[in-house]
Short mmCIF file of C-alpha atoms and ligand atoms in Angstrom, two decimals:
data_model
loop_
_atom_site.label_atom_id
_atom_site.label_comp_id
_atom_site.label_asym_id
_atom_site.label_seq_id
_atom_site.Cartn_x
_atom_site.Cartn_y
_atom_site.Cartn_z
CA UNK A 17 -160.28 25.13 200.39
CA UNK A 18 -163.59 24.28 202.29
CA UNK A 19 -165.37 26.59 199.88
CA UNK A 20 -163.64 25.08 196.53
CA UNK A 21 -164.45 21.68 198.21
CA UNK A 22 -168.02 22.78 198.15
CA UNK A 23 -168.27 24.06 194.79
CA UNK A 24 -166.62 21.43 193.07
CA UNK A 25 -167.13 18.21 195.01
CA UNK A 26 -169.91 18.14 197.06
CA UNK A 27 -172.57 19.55 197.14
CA UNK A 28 -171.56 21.25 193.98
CA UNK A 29 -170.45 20.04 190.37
CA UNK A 30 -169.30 16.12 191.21
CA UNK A 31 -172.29 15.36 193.09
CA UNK A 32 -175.25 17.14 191.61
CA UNK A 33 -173.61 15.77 187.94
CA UNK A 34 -173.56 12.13 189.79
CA UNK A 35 -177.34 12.45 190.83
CA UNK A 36 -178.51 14.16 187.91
CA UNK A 37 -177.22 12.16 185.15
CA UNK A 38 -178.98 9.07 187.79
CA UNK A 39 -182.29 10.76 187.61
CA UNK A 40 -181.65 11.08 184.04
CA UNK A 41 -181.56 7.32 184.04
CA UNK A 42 -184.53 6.71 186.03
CA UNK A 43 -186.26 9.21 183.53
CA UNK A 44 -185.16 7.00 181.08
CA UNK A 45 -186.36 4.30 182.92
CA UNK A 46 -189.73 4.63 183.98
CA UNK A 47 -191.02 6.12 180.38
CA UNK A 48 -189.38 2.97 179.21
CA UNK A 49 -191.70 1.09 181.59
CA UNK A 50 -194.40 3.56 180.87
CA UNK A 51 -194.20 2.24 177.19
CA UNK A 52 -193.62 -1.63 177.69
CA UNK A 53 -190.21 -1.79 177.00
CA UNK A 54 -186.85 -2.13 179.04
CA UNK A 55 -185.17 0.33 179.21
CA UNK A 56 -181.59 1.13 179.00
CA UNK A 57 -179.03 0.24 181.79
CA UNK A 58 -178.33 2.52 184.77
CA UNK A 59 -174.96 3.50 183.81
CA UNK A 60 -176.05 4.41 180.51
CA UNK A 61 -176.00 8.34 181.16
CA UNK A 62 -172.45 7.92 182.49
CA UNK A 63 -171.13 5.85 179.48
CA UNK A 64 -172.77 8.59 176.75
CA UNK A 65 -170.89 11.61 178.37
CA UNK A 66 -167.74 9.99 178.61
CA UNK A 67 -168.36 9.06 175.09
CA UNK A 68 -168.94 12.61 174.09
CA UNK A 69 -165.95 13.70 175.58
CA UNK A 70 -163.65 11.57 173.22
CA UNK A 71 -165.72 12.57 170.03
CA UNK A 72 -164.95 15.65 167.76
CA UNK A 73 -166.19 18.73 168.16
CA UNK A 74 -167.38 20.71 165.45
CA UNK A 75 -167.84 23.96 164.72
CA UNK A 76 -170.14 25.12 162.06
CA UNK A 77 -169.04 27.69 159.77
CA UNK A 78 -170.16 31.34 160.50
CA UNK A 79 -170.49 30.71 164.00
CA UNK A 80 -169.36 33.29 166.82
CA UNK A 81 -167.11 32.45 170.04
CA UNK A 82 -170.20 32.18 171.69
CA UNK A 83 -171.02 28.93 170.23
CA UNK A 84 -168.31 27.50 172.27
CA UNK A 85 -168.14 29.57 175.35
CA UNK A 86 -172.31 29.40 176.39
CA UNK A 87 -172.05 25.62 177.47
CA UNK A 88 -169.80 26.75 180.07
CA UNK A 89 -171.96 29.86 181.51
CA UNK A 90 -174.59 27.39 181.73
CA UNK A 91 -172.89 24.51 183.31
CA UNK A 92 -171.41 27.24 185.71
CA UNK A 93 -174.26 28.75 187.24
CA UNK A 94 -176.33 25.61 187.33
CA UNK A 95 -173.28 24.14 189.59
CA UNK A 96 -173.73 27.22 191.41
CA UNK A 97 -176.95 26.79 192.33
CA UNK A 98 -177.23 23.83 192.95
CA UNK A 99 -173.78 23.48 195.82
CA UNK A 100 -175.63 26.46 197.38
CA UNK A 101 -178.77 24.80 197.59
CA UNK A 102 -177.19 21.96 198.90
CA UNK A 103 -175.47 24.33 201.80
CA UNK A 104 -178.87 25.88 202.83
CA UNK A 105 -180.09 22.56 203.48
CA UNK A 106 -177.34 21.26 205.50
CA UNK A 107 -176.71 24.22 207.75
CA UNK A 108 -179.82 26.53 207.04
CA UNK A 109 -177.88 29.36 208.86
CA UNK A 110 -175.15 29.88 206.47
CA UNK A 111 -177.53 31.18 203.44
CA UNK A 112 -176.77 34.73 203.03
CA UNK A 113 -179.53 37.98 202.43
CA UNK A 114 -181.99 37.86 199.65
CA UNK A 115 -179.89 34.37 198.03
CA UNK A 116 -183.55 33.18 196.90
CA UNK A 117 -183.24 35.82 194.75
CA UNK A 118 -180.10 35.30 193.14
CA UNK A 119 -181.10 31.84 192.72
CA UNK A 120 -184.11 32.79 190.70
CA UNK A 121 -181.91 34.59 188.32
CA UNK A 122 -179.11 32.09 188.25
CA UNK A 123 -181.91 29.04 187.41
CA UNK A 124 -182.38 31.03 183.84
CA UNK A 125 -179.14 31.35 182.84
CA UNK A 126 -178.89 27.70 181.66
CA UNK A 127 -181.83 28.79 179.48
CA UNK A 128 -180.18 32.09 177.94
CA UNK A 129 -177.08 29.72 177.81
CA UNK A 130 -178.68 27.30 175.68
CA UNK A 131 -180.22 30.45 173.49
CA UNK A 132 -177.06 32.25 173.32
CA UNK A 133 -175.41 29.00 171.82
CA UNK A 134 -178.16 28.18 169.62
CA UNK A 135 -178.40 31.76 167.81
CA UNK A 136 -174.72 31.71 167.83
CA UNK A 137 -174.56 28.63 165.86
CA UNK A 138 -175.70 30.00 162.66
CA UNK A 139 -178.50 26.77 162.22
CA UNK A 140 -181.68 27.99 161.02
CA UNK A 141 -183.40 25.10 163.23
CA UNK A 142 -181.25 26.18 166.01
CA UNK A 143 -182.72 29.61 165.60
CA UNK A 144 -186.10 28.80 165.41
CA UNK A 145 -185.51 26.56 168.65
CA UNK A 146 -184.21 29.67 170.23
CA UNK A 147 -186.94 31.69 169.67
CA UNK A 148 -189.34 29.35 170.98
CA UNK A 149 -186.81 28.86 173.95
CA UNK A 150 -187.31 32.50 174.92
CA UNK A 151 -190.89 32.84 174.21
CA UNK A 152 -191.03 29.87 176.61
CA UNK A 153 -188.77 31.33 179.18
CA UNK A 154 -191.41 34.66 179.26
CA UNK A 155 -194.09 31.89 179.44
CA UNK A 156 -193.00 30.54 182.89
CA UNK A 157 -190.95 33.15 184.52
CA UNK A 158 -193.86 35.03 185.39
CA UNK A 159 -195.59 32.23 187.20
CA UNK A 160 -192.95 31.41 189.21
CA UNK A 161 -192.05 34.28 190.13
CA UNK A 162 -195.42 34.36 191.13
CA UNK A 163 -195.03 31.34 193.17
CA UNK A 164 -191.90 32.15 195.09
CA UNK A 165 -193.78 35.49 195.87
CA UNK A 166 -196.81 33.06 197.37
CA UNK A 167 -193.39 31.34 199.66
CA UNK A 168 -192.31 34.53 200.75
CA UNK A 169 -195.12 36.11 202.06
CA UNK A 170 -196.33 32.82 203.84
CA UNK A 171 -193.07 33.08 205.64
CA UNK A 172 -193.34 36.41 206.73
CA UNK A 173 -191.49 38.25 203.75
CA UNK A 174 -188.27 36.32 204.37
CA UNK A 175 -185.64 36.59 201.46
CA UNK A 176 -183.27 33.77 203.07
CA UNK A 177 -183.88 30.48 201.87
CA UNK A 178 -182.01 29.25 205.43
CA UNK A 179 -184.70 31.56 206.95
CA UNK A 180 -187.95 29.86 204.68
CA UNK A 181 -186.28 26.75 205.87
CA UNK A 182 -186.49 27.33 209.74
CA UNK A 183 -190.27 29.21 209.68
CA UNK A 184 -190.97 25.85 207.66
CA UNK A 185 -189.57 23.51 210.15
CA UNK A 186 -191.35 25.31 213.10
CA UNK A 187 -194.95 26.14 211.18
CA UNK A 188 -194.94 22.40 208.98
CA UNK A 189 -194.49 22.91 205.46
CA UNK A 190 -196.10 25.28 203.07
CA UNK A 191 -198.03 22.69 201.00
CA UNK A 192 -200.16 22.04 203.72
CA UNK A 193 -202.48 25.09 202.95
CA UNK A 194 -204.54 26.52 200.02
CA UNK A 195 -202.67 29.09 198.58
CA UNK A 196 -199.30 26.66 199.14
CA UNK A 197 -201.34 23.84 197.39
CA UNK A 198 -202.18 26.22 194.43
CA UNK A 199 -198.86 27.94 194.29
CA UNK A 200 -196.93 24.19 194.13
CA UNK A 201 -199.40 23.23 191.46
CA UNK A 202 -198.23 25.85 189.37
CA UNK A 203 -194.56 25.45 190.00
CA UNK A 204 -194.72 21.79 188.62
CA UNK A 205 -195.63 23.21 185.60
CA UNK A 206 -193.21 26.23 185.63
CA UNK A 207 -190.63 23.26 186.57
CA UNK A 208 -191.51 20.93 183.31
CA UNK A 209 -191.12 23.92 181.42
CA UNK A 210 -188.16 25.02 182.88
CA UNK A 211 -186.28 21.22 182.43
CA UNK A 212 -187.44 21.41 178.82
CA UNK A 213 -189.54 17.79 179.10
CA UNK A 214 -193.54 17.79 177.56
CA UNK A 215 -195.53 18.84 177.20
CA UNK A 216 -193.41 22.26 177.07
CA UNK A 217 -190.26 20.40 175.24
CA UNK A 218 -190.91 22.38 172.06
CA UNK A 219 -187.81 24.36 171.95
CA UNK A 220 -186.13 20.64 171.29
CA UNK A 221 -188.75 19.00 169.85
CA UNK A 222 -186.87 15.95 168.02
CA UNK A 223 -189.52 15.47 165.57
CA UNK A 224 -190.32 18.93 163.59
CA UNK A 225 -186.53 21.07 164.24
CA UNK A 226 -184.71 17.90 165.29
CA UNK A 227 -182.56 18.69 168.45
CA UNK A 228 -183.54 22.46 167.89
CA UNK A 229 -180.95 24.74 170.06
CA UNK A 230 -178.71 21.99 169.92
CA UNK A 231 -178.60 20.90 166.84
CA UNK A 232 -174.80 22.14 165.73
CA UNK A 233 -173.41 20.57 168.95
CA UNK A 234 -170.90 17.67 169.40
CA UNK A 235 -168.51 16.41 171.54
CA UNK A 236 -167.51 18.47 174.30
CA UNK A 237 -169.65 21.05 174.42
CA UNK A 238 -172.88 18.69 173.76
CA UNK A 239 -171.36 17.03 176.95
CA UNK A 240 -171.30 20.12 178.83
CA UNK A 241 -174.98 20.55 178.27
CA UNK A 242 -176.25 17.28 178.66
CA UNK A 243 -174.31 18.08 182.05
CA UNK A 244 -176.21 21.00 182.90
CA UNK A 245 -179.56 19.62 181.96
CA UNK A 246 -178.61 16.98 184.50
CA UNK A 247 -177.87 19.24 187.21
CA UNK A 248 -180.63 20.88 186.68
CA UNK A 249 -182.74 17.90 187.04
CA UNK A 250 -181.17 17.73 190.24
CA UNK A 251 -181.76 21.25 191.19
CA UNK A 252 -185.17 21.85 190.04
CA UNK A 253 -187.05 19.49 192.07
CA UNK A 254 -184.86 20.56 195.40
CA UNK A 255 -185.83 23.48 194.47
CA UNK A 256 -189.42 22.84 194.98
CA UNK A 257 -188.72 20.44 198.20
CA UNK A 258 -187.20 23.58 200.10
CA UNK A 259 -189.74 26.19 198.94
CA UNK A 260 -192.67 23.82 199.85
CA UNK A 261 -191.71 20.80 201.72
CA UNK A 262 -188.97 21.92 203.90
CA UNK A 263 -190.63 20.27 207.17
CA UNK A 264 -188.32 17.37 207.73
CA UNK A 265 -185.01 17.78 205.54
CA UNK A 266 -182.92 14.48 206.61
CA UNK A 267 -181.39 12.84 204.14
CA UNK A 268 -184.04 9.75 203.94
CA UNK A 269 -186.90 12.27 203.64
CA UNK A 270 -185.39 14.39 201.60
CA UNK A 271 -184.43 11.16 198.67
CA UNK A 272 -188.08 10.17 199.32
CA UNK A 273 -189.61 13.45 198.16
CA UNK A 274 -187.09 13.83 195.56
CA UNK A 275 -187.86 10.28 194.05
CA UNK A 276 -191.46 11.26 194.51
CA UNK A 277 -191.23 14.38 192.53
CA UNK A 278 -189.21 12.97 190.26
CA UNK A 279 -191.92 9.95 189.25
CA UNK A 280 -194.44 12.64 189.07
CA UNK A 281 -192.58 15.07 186.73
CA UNK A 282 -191.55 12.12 184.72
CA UNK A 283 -195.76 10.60 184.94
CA UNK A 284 -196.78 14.44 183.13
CA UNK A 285 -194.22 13.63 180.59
CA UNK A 286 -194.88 10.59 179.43
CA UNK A 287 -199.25 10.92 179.85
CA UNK A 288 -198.87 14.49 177.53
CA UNK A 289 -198.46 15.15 174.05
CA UNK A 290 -196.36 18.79 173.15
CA UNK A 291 -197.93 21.80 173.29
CA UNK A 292 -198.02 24.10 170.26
CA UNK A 293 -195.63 27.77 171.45
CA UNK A 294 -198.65 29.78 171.58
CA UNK A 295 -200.90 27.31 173.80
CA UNK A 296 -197.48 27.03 175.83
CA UNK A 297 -197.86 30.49 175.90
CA UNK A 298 -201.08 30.22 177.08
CA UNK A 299 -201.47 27.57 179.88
CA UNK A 300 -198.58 28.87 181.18
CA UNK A 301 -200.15 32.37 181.21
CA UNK A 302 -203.43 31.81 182.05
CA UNK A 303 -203.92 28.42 184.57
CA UNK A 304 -201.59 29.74 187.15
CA UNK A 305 -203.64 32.86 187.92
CA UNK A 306 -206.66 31.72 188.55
CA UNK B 30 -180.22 7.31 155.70
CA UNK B 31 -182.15 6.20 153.41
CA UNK B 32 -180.21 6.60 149.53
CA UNK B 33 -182.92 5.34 147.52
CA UNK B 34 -184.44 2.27 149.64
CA UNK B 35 -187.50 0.83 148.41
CA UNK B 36 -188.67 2.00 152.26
CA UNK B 37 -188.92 -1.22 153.20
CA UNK B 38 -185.21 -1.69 155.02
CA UNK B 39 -186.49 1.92 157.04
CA UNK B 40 -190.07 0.22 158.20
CA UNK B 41 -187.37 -2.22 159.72
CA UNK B 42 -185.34 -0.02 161.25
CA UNK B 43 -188.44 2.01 162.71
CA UNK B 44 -189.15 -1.14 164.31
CA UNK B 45 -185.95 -1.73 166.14
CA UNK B 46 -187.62 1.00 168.27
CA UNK B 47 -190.95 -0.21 168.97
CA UNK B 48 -191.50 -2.31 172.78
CA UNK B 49 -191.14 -5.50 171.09
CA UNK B 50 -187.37 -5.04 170.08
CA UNK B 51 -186.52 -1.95 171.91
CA UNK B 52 -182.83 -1.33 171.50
CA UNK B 53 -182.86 1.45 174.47
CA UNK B 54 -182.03 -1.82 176.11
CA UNK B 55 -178.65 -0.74 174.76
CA UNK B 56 -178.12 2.17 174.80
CA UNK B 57 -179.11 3.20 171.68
CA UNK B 58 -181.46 5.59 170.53
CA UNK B 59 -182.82 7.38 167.73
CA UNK B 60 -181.16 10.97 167.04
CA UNK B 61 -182.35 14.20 164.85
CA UNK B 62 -179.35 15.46 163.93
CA UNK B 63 -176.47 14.40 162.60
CA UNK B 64 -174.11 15.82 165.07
CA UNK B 65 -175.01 14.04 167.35
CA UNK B 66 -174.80 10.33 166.09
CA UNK B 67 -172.47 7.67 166.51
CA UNK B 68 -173.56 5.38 163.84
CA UNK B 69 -175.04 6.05 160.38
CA UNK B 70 -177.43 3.12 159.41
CA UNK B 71 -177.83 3.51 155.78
CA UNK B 72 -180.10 1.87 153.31
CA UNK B 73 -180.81 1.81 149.41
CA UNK B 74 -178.93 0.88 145.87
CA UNK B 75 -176.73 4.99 145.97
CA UNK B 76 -178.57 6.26 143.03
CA UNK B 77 -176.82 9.18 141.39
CA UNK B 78 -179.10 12.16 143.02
CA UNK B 79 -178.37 10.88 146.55
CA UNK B 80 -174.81 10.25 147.09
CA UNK B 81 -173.65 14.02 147.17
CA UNK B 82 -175.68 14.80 149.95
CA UNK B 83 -175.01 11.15 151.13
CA UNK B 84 -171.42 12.44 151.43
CA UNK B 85 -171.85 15.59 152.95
CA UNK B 86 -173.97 14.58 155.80
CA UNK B 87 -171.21 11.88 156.59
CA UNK B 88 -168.72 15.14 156.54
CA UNK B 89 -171.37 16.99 158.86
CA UNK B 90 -170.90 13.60 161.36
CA UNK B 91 -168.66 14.22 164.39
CA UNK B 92 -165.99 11.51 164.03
CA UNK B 93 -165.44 8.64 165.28
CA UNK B 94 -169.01 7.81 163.40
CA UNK B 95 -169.31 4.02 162.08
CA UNK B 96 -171.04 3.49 158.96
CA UNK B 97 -173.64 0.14 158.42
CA UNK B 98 -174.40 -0.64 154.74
CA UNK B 99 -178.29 -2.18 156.11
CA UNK B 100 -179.70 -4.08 153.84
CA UNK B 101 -178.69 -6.26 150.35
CA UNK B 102 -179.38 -2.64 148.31
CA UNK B 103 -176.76 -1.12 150.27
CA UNK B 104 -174.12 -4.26 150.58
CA UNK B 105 -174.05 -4.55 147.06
CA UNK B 106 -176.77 -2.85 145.05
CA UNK B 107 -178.90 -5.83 145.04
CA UNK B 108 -181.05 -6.06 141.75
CA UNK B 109 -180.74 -2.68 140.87
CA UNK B 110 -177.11 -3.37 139.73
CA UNK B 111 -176.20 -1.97 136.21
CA UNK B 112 -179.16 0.31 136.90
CA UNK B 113 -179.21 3.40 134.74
CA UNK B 114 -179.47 6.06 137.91
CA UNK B 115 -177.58 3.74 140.25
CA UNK B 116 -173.68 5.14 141.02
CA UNK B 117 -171.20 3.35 142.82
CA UNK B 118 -171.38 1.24 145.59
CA UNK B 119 -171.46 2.27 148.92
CA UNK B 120 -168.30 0.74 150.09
CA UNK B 121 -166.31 2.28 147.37
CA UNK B 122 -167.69 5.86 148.54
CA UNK B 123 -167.51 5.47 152.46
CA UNK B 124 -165.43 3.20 154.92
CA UNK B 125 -168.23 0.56 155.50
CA UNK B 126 -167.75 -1.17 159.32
CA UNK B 127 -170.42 -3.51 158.95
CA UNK B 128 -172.39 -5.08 156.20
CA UNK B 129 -176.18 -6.52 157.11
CA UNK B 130 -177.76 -8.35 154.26
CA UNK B 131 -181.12 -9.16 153.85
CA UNK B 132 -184.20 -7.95 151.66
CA UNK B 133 -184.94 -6.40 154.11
CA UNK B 134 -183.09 -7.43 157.08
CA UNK B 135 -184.85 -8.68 160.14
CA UNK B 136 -184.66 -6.55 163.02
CA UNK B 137 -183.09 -9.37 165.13
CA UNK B 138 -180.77 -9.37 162.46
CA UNK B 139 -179.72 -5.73 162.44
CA UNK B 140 -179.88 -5.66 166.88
CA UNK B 141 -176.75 -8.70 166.31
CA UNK B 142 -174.78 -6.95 163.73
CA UNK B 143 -174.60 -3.61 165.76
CA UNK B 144 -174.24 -5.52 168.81
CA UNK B 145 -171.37 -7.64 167.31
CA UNK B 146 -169.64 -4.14 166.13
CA UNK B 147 -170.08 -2.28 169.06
CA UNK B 148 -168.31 -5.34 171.20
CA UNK B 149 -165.86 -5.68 168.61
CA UNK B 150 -164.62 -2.02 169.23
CA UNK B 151 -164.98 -2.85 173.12
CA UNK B 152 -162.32 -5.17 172.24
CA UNK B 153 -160.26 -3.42 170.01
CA UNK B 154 -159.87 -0.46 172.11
S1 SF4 C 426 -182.54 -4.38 150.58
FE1 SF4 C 426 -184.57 -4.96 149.90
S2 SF4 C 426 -185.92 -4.04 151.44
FE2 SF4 C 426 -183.96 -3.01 151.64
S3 SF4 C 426 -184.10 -1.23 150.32
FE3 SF4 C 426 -183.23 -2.85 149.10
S4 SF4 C 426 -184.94 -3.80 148.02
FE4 SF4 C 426 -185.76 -2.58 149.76
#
């Protein structure tokens, strides 16, 4: 009961899916504000999913069961993620061995998700968006891979995120040195590339493929992902907070960062224009190993 | 969509996007693809050579999608009545929800009209 609790109410699905699709607005928000305008109202996020939810879905012709079924894997593991995250940080001593690890691989699942649907869905946007989705997901896998590798030798080769937590909250948090100045540098990027916004949004990019991997998707299952791209906006930047600024984790602190991080990731978005795949490629490639 | 505007009717729906009218205010924002909208503004007299495909990207919509005739061309053909490559008008090929005259209309004029539909709906449901 306590663990379904978890899952599905808080920290899991309800909550991260509350707070996401609320960064989502302030996204919204301050690039509105960015660009001189309004902006749209805060419950705007809420109003378009429940508005998906009572539209038709369609599915083109020629597409597999995939189509359907990837929104789902996605949504899964990002809730997945992100209630366990959300344990570790309220009791770091329940995190079990080596979890940082299976978070790492359950973070790109959303992104083979999104691919599976997209080459599923028998679009030949959709496949091109796919293909840049997966050259992008070799792009910044290696980097922050890189960068958790940086985290877990500065705390003493500890798998446990509970564990990175407590040598954190004793030692002060692993920003405040060179190689964890570096190393957070990079993961900013990996993280912009990783929640699809610019200047690495070109598996989506509106203008040239319009909606790329998502192009065939309506209703329900556009829902589902806008879901999962919420909770991963959620997840992302907590993420970061516990790999690098797990000093002081109470719940003030911990909004404050996560507004902070927020504003910033949203700032590179808005100041940067899209990258072409190959300089993706690149930057992502190259920068982070200096 | 544009079915054979003179252009002019899109420049003013462009606008409706720009910081001076900005109808994010709303909610509402400018989509690639067709599966994903909720409205189809469309402009232009329906010449012959447009309305098949006009037709099947209303079938690629996911419904419930309103359609706006913007613009005199599309309410009813405007000038180009009689036209040699003009077909039928647009209300006898789709279920129109909401006509916005105007050559071309203002973009105040087109923010009302949607705004007016979408709180008519409100109402209705
Ligand atoms: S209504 Fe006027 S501005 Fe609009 S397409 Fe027709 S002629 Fe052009």
């Amino acid at each position: 009961m306590k663990l379904l609790f978890d899952y599905l109410v808080f920290p899991g699905f309800l909550f991260s899916a509350v707070i996401g699709l609320l960064a989502g607005w302030i996204d919204r928000k301050v690039s509105a504000r960015l660009q001189w305008r309004v902006g749209p109202p805060w419950h705007q996020n809420f109003t378009d999913i429940f508005k998906l939810l009572a539209k038709e879905v369609i599915v083109p012709q020629g597409a597999r069961f995939t189509f359907l079924l990837s929104p789902y894997l996605g949504l899964i593991s990002a809730v997945f993620v992100a209630a366990n995250l959300g344990r570790f940080i309220i009791s770091p001593l329940e995190s079990f061995s080596a979890d940082l690890i299976v978070i790492l691989y359950l973070l790109v699942i959303p992104a083979i998700a999104l691919i599976i649907g997209a080459s599923s869905s028998a679009n030949p946007l959709a496949s091109v968006g796919a293909s840049r989705e997966m050259k992008l997901i070799l792009a910044y896998e290696l980097p922050l891979i890189l960068v958790v590798i940086t985290v877990v030798i500065k705390s003493q080769g500890a798998l446990q995120i509970g564990q990175i937590l407590i040598q954190q909250v004793t030692l002060g948090s692993n920003i405040f040195s060179l190689s964890g100045t570096l190393a957070f540098l990079t993961a900013l990027l990996c993280m912009q590339a990783k929640l699809g916004l610019a200047p690495f949004e070109v598996s989506e990019a509106e203008q040239e493929i319009m909606g790329g991997v998502l192009i065939e998707y309506s209703g329900l299952p556009l829902a589902v992902f806008k879901l999962t791209k919420a909770i991963m906006l959620y997840v992302m930047p907590v993420f970061l907070i516990v790999l690098f600024l797990g000093k002081d984790l109470s719940p003030l602190f911990l909004i404050t960062k996560y507004l902070i991080l927020l504003v910033l990731i949203i700032l590179i978005k808005n100041t940067n224009p899209r990258l072409r795949i190959d300089q993706a490629l690149k930057f992502l490639w190259r920068k982070p190993k200096l | 969509m544009s079915n054979g505007s003179c252009n002019n009717c899109d420049i003013e729906i462009c606008d409706l996007f720009t910081p001076r009218f900005d109808v994010e205010r709303f909610g509402i924002q400018l989509i690639g693809s067709v599966r994903h909208a909720d409205l189809l503004l469309i402009t232009g007299a329906m010449n012959k050579k447009s309305i098949p495909r006009m037709k099947k990207i209303y079938e690629q919509a996911a419904k419930p999608c309103l359609v706006v005739a913007c613009g005199t061309c599309a309410c009813s053909q405007h000038m180009f009545r009689d036209s040699y490559n003009v077909g039928e008008p647009l209300d006898k090929i789709l279920p129109v929800d909401l006509y916005i005259p105007g050559c071309p209309p203002k973009p105040e004029a087109i923010i009302s009209g949607i705004l007016k539909l979408v709180s008519k709906i409100k109402k209705g449901k």
